[in-house]
Amino acid sequence: MSLTRRNLLKKTLAGTAAASIPLSALKFLSSAEAKEAVETSKTRYAFLVDTNKCVGCGFCVKACKHENEIPYDSPVTRTWVERYVITKDGESHIDSPKGARDGFTSEEIAHHEVNPEDIDKAFFVPKLCNQCDTPACVQVCPVGATYKTKDGVVLIDRSWCVGCGYCIMACPYGVRFFHPIHKVADKCTFCYHRLVKGMDTACVDACAFGARQVCDLRNPDDPTTKIILTERVAVLKDEYGTKPHVFYIGLDRNVR
Amino acid sequence: MTEQIITHGADWTIKHLFVYPNEFIYWGLTIVMYPYMTGLVAGAFVLSSLYHVFGQDDLKDIAKFSLVFSLALLPVAMMPLMLHLQQPLRGINVMFTPHFTSAIAAFGIVFSTYSMIVLSEIWFVYRKYFVEQVHALKDTTSAVLKMKRMVYMVLTLGAFDVGDQAVAKDKKAVTILAAIGIPVACFLHGYAGFIFGSVKANALWMSPLMPVIFIMSAVVSGIALCMLTYIVIMEWKKFTTTMARGRGDESVQIIAGVELDVIKKTTKYLIGFLLAAITLELLDIIFRGYTAMKSWDILREVMYTEDFFKIFILQYGVGNVLPFLMLMIPGAKIKRTAIALALILFGVFMMRWNVVIGGQAFSLSFAGFMHYDVPFIPHHLELYREGILGALTVAATPFVIFYVINKFIPSLKKA
């Protein structure tokens, strides 16, 4: 066969196409590997917040900032506590100064005083990543840098995130932000590095009132799991269909 | 020395009432520029295709120009994204590991497909010209012209056959490419709308109409920019000819005649697309108000109070209704048309602004607002990239690129 220009071009094209298939794409898995890849995990981490117990001290936020190396004075935070004050006129006054890192030290809410006489009810609500079962953030990541582990925790690969911010936009709970130093998306991981060693999260350890608990939903003997399974618990914003896995006791209708 | 800690968004976001601590205006001016620039690319291409595919002969002159101009706009569509990324050097990751459940992941593929279509279409349109140049510059002695000839040699890609049969084949290829190009251009931009429309967390963005609205306004802005650039270039030609030969010279009259003719014909198409765009946008607002979902309270607050001026005065009033009337009232001459075109471009820009920034003007808590304070003076690199100066860099680049391309591909010469 003579090498005409047409043939040369054809062959070059075919060669380029073949070369562009990475060898790793053709890797065969051993049966054990394949089984591991599809089999459901024996663990599903979940979180329980008892809002009745939270006093708004902010120790959880402080502990989280230290444990996860989030710049202390930066306004962003992996977990925060919101204060709700519902007055007799039906208005809700909400704030979370510095994410409640220093607790709630002023009676002023969002720059105005509320007369204690006018208050119907007031409470605190801790927030953190909901480690959703169908996470919107994972769906929208263009490079697959954020992913869900088999035990249900959503993580971010800091070496691969391009920093487009699409996941931040997609999260209905506003838990994501850009890490001020690493310049990639960041959020609560349930302290995954601690969980996998059998420890509790930093915020759970820091809470003196037992308002925060972390558990394994697949372990029916876990006392926290028992509460979630047998008592009346609620989740935040289930209308988005993300199947959040942070459960709340005593959630009020005013909570955003 | 401690490293300066910059919280992305904190420099330009002003919070009001209750906003979650991590919420900021993460998508600023660069992301306003991104759909604006891709819109211009898509629109310019669609305009040229109206001639190549549907044989709208009245668009012949502007078609060539808008095709080449869409090439000049192409690399610029990517620029604001690169400026926006926190890790610009990793931008290529989207090609390495595209995660196809994400609307952005398609970007690499759609964008490169589209680039190839535009490049090859231009090649088929100008191949004959390249060959002619190679022959014409054969005996040149000047080093510059020799260099130029070399460039044309490369541009021909070795295809020197300009017989009738070969040229006919070129023409056929152009038609096919332009035909494929229309859906791809619409897809390129429709999916930019999808990027926003599919964000379920954002009450303002989430709408199945978003991609269609984006396509319509893209075509509007693309046509308007092509027309406006065409006017500026023709006016410049007229000016230089007047300088050289005097006001009363015949050639000045000819240029002016051609210019007005082309502009009048293109205006008809512009008005059609403009009407479609406005109708869809109004439908979207009416539907939101009528269904009045949970988010409507905060959306209404944003639209009718916080952003009223930007949405109803600047976008719909100054950017849509006013130029529409200016074009519809009979007897439009070049000057009035040019002003209307500039207003339309401004209107589409404001539409992008109101979608991108407006969508972040309220908190996910529906209990607070965020105000965007556009960064102007760049105290650090991030404020340049995300600020007005970065946006101006993006806006100026296509004209520089077009200037260079035009040295080799004379898209402005009348065929």
PDB file of C-alpha atoms in Angstrom, chain B residues 201-295:
ATOM      1  CA  ALA B 201     -30.460  25.835  45.552  1.00  0.00           C
ATOM      2  CA  ASN B 202     -30.864  29.202  43.861  1.00  0.00           C
ATOM      3  CA  ALA B 203     -34.456  30.373  43.724  1.00  0.00           C
ATOM      4  CA  LEU B 204     -33.833  32.994  41.050  1.00  0.00           C
ATOM      5  CA  TRP B 205     -31.790  30.806  38.724  1.00  0.00           C
ATOM      6  CA  MET B 206     -33.737  27.594  38.820  1.00  0.00           C
ATOM      7  CA  SER B 207     -35.972  27.628  35.758  1.00  0.00           C
ATOM      8  CA  PRO B 208     -36.213  25.404  32.679  1.00  0.00           C
ATOM      9  CA  LEU B 209     -36.626  28.581  30.633  1.00  0.00           C
ATOM     10  CA  MET B 210     -33.132  29.747  31.527  1.00  0.00           C
ATOM     11  CA  PRO B 211     -31.266  28.017  28.639  1.00  0.00           C
ATOM     12  CA  VAL B 212     -33.746  29.319  26.047  1.00  0.00           C
ATOM     13  CA  ILE B 213     -33.661  32.829  27.485  1.00  0.00           C
ATOM     14  CA  PHE B 214     -29.875  32.696  27.341  1.00  0.00           C
ATOM     15  CA  ILE B 215     -29.825  31.581  23.707  1.00  0.00           C
ATOM     16  CA  MET B 216     -32.218  34.330  22.616  1.00  0.00           C
ATOM     17  CA  SER B 217     -30.385  37.097  24.409  1.00  0.00           C
ATOM     18  CA  ALA B 218     -27.094  35.649  23.142  1.00  0.00           C
ATOM     19  CA  VAL B 219     -28.204  35.935  19.540  1.00  0.00           C
ATOM     20  CA  VAL B 220     -29.470  39.454  20.219  1.00  0.00           C
ATOM     21  CA  SER B 221     -26.166  40.566  21.714  1.00  0.00           C
ATOM     22  CA  GLY B 222     -24.095  38.805  19.043  1.00  0.00           C
ATOM     23  CA  ILE B 223     -25.974  40.425  16.179  1.00  0.00           C
ATOM     24  CA  ALA B 224     -25.893  43.814  17.896  1.00  0.00           C
ATOM     25  CA  LEU B 225     -22.146  43.678  18.463  1.00  0.00           C
ATOM     26  CA  CYS B 226     -21.459  42.594  14.886  1.00  0.00           C
ATOM     27  CA  MET B 227     -23.610  45.414  13.558  1.00  0.00           C
ATOM     28  CA  LEU B 228     -22.032  47.975  15.819  1.00  0.00           C
ATOM     29  CA  THR B 229     -18.483  46.902  14.992  1.00  0.00           C
ATOM     30  CA  TYR B 230     -19.413  46.909  11.326  1.00  0.00           C
ATOM     31  CA  ILE B 231     -20.733  50.471  11.634  1.00  0.00           C
ATOM     32  CA  VAL B 232     -17.601  51.655  13.426  1.00  0.00           C
ATOM     33  CA  ILE B 233     -15.329  50.113  10.794  1.00  0.00           C
ATOM     34  CA  MET B 234     -17.364  51.465   7.880  1.00  0.00           C
ATOM     35  CA  GLU B 235     -17.488  54.911   9.457  1.00  0.00           C
ATOM     36  CA  TRP B 236     -13.721  54.791   9.802  1.00  0.00           C
ATOM     37  CA  LYS B 237     -13.385  53.814   6.155  1.00  0.00           C
ATOM     38  CA  LYS B 238     -15.719  56.630   5.186  1.00  0.00           C
ATOM     39  CA  PHE B 239     -13.700  59.027   7.297  1.00  0.00           C
ATOM     40  CA  THR B 240     -10.350  58.030   5.766  1.00  0.00           C
ATOM     41  CA  THR B 241     -11.787  58.129   2.256  1.00  0.00           C
ATOM     42  CA  THR B 242     -13.244  61.574   2.914  1.00  0.00           C
ATOM     43  CA  MET B 243      -9.859  62.725   4.169  1.00  0.00           C
ATOM     44  CA  ALA B 244      -8.111  61.384   1.101  1.00  0.00           C
ATOM     45  CA  ARG B 245     -10.568  62.367  -1.625  1.00  0.00           C
ATOM     46  CA  GLY B 246     -12.868  65.012  -0.213  1.00  0.00           C
ATOM     47  CA  ARG B 247     -16.425  64.901   1.023  1.00  0.00           C
ATOM     48  CA  GLY B 248     -18.177  64.940  -2.310  1.00  0.00           C
ATOM     49  CA  ASP B 249     -16.253  62.016  -3.809  1.00  0.00           C
ATOM     50  CA  GLU B 250     -18.309  59.195  -5.289  1.00  0.00           C
ATOM     51  CA  SER B 251     -16.572  56.464  -3.282  1.00  0.00           C
ATOM     52  CA  VAL B 252     -17.698  58.072  -0.029  1.00  0.00           C
ATOM     53  CA  GLN B 253     -21.304  57.897  -1.185  1.00  0.00           C
ATOM     54  CA  ILE B 254     -20.890  54.258  -2.168  1.00  0.00           C
ATOM     55  CA  ILE B 255     -19.524  53.284   1.236  1.00  0.00           C
ATOM     56  CA  ALA B 256     -22.307  55.133   3.016  1.00  0.00           C
ATOM     57  CA  GLY B 257     -24.924  53.480   0.797  1.00  0.00           C
ATOM     58  CA  VAL B 258     -23.599  49.972   1.379  1.00  0.00           C
ATOM     59  CA  GLU B 259     -23.349  50.549   5.106  1.00  0.00           C
ATOM     60  CA  LEU B 260     -26.936  51.746   5.527  1.00  0.00           C
ATOM     61  CA  ASP B 261     -28.213  48.932   3.331  1.00  0.00           C
ATOM     62  CA  VAL B 262     -26.502  46.170   5.295  1.00  0.00           C
ATOM     63  CA  ILE B 263     -27.525  47.657   8.630  1.00  0.00           C
ATOM     64  CA  LYS B 264     -31.181  48.054   7.656  1.00  0.00           C
ATOM     65  CA  LYS B 265     -31.432  44.453   6.524  1.00  0.00           C
ATOM     66  CA  THR B 266     -29.733  43.049   9.626  1.00  0.00           C
ATOM     67  CA  THR B 267     -31.925  45.134  11.920  1.00  0.00           C
ATOM     68  CA  LYS B 268     -34.992  43.083  10.937  1.00  0.00           C
ATOM     69  CA  TYR B 269     -33.413  39.918  12.295  1.00  0.00           C
ATOM     70  CA  LEU B 270     -32.231  41.695  15.414  1.00  0.00           C
ATOM     71  CA  ILE B 271     -35.737  42.913  16.254  1.00  0.00           C
ATOM     72  CA  GLY B 272     -37.164  39.404  15.868  1.00  0.00           C
ATOM     73  CA  PHE B 273     -34.727  37.860  18.306  1.00  0.00           C
ATOM     74  CA  LEU B 274     -35.081  40.793  20.692  1.00  0.00           C
ATOM     75  CA  LEU B 275     -38.852  40.274  20.866  1.00  0.00           C
ATOM     76  CA  ALA B 276     -38.410  36.567  21.563  1.00  0.00           C
ATOM     77  CA  ALA B 277     -35.912  37.295  24.336  1.00  0.00           C
ATOM     78  CA  ILE B 278     -38.104  39.869  26.086  1.00  0.00           C
ATOM     79  CA  THR B 279     -41.209  37.671  25.836  1.00  0.00           C
ATOM     80  CA  LEU B 280     -39.463  34.733  27.485  1.00  0.00           C
ATOM     81  CA  GLU B 281     -38.000  36.861  30.265  1.00  0.00           C
ATOM     82  CA  LEU B 282     -41.370  38.408  31.075  1.00  0.00           C
ATOM     83  CA  LEU B 283     -43.007  34.983  31.012  1.00  0.00           C
ATOM     84  CA  ASP B 284     -40.470  33.823  33.585  1.00  0.00           C
ATOM     85  CA  ILE B 285     -41.208  36.711  35.940  1.00  0.00           C
ATOM     86  CA  ILE B 286     -44.995  36.434  35.554  1.00  0.00           C
ATOM     87  CA  PHE B 287     -44.869  32.720  36.213  1.00  0.00           C
ATOM     88  CA  ARG B 288     -42.828  33.153  39.377  1.00  0.00           C
ATOM     89  CA  GLY B 289     -45.211  35.794  40.665  1.00  0.00           C
ATOM     90  CA  TYR B 290     -48.294  33.751  39.844  1.00  0.00           C
ATOM     91  CA  THR B 291     -47.116  30.476  41.367  1.00  0.00           C
ATOM     92  CA  ALA B 292     -45.655  32.407  44.323  1.00  0.00           C
ATOM     93  CA  MET B 293     -43.586  29.587  45.799  1.00  0.00           C
ATOM     94  CA  LYS B 294     -41.843  29.901  49.149  1.00  0.00           C
ATOM     95  CA  SER B 295     -39.012  31.890  47.582  1.00  0.00           C
TER      96      SER B 295
END
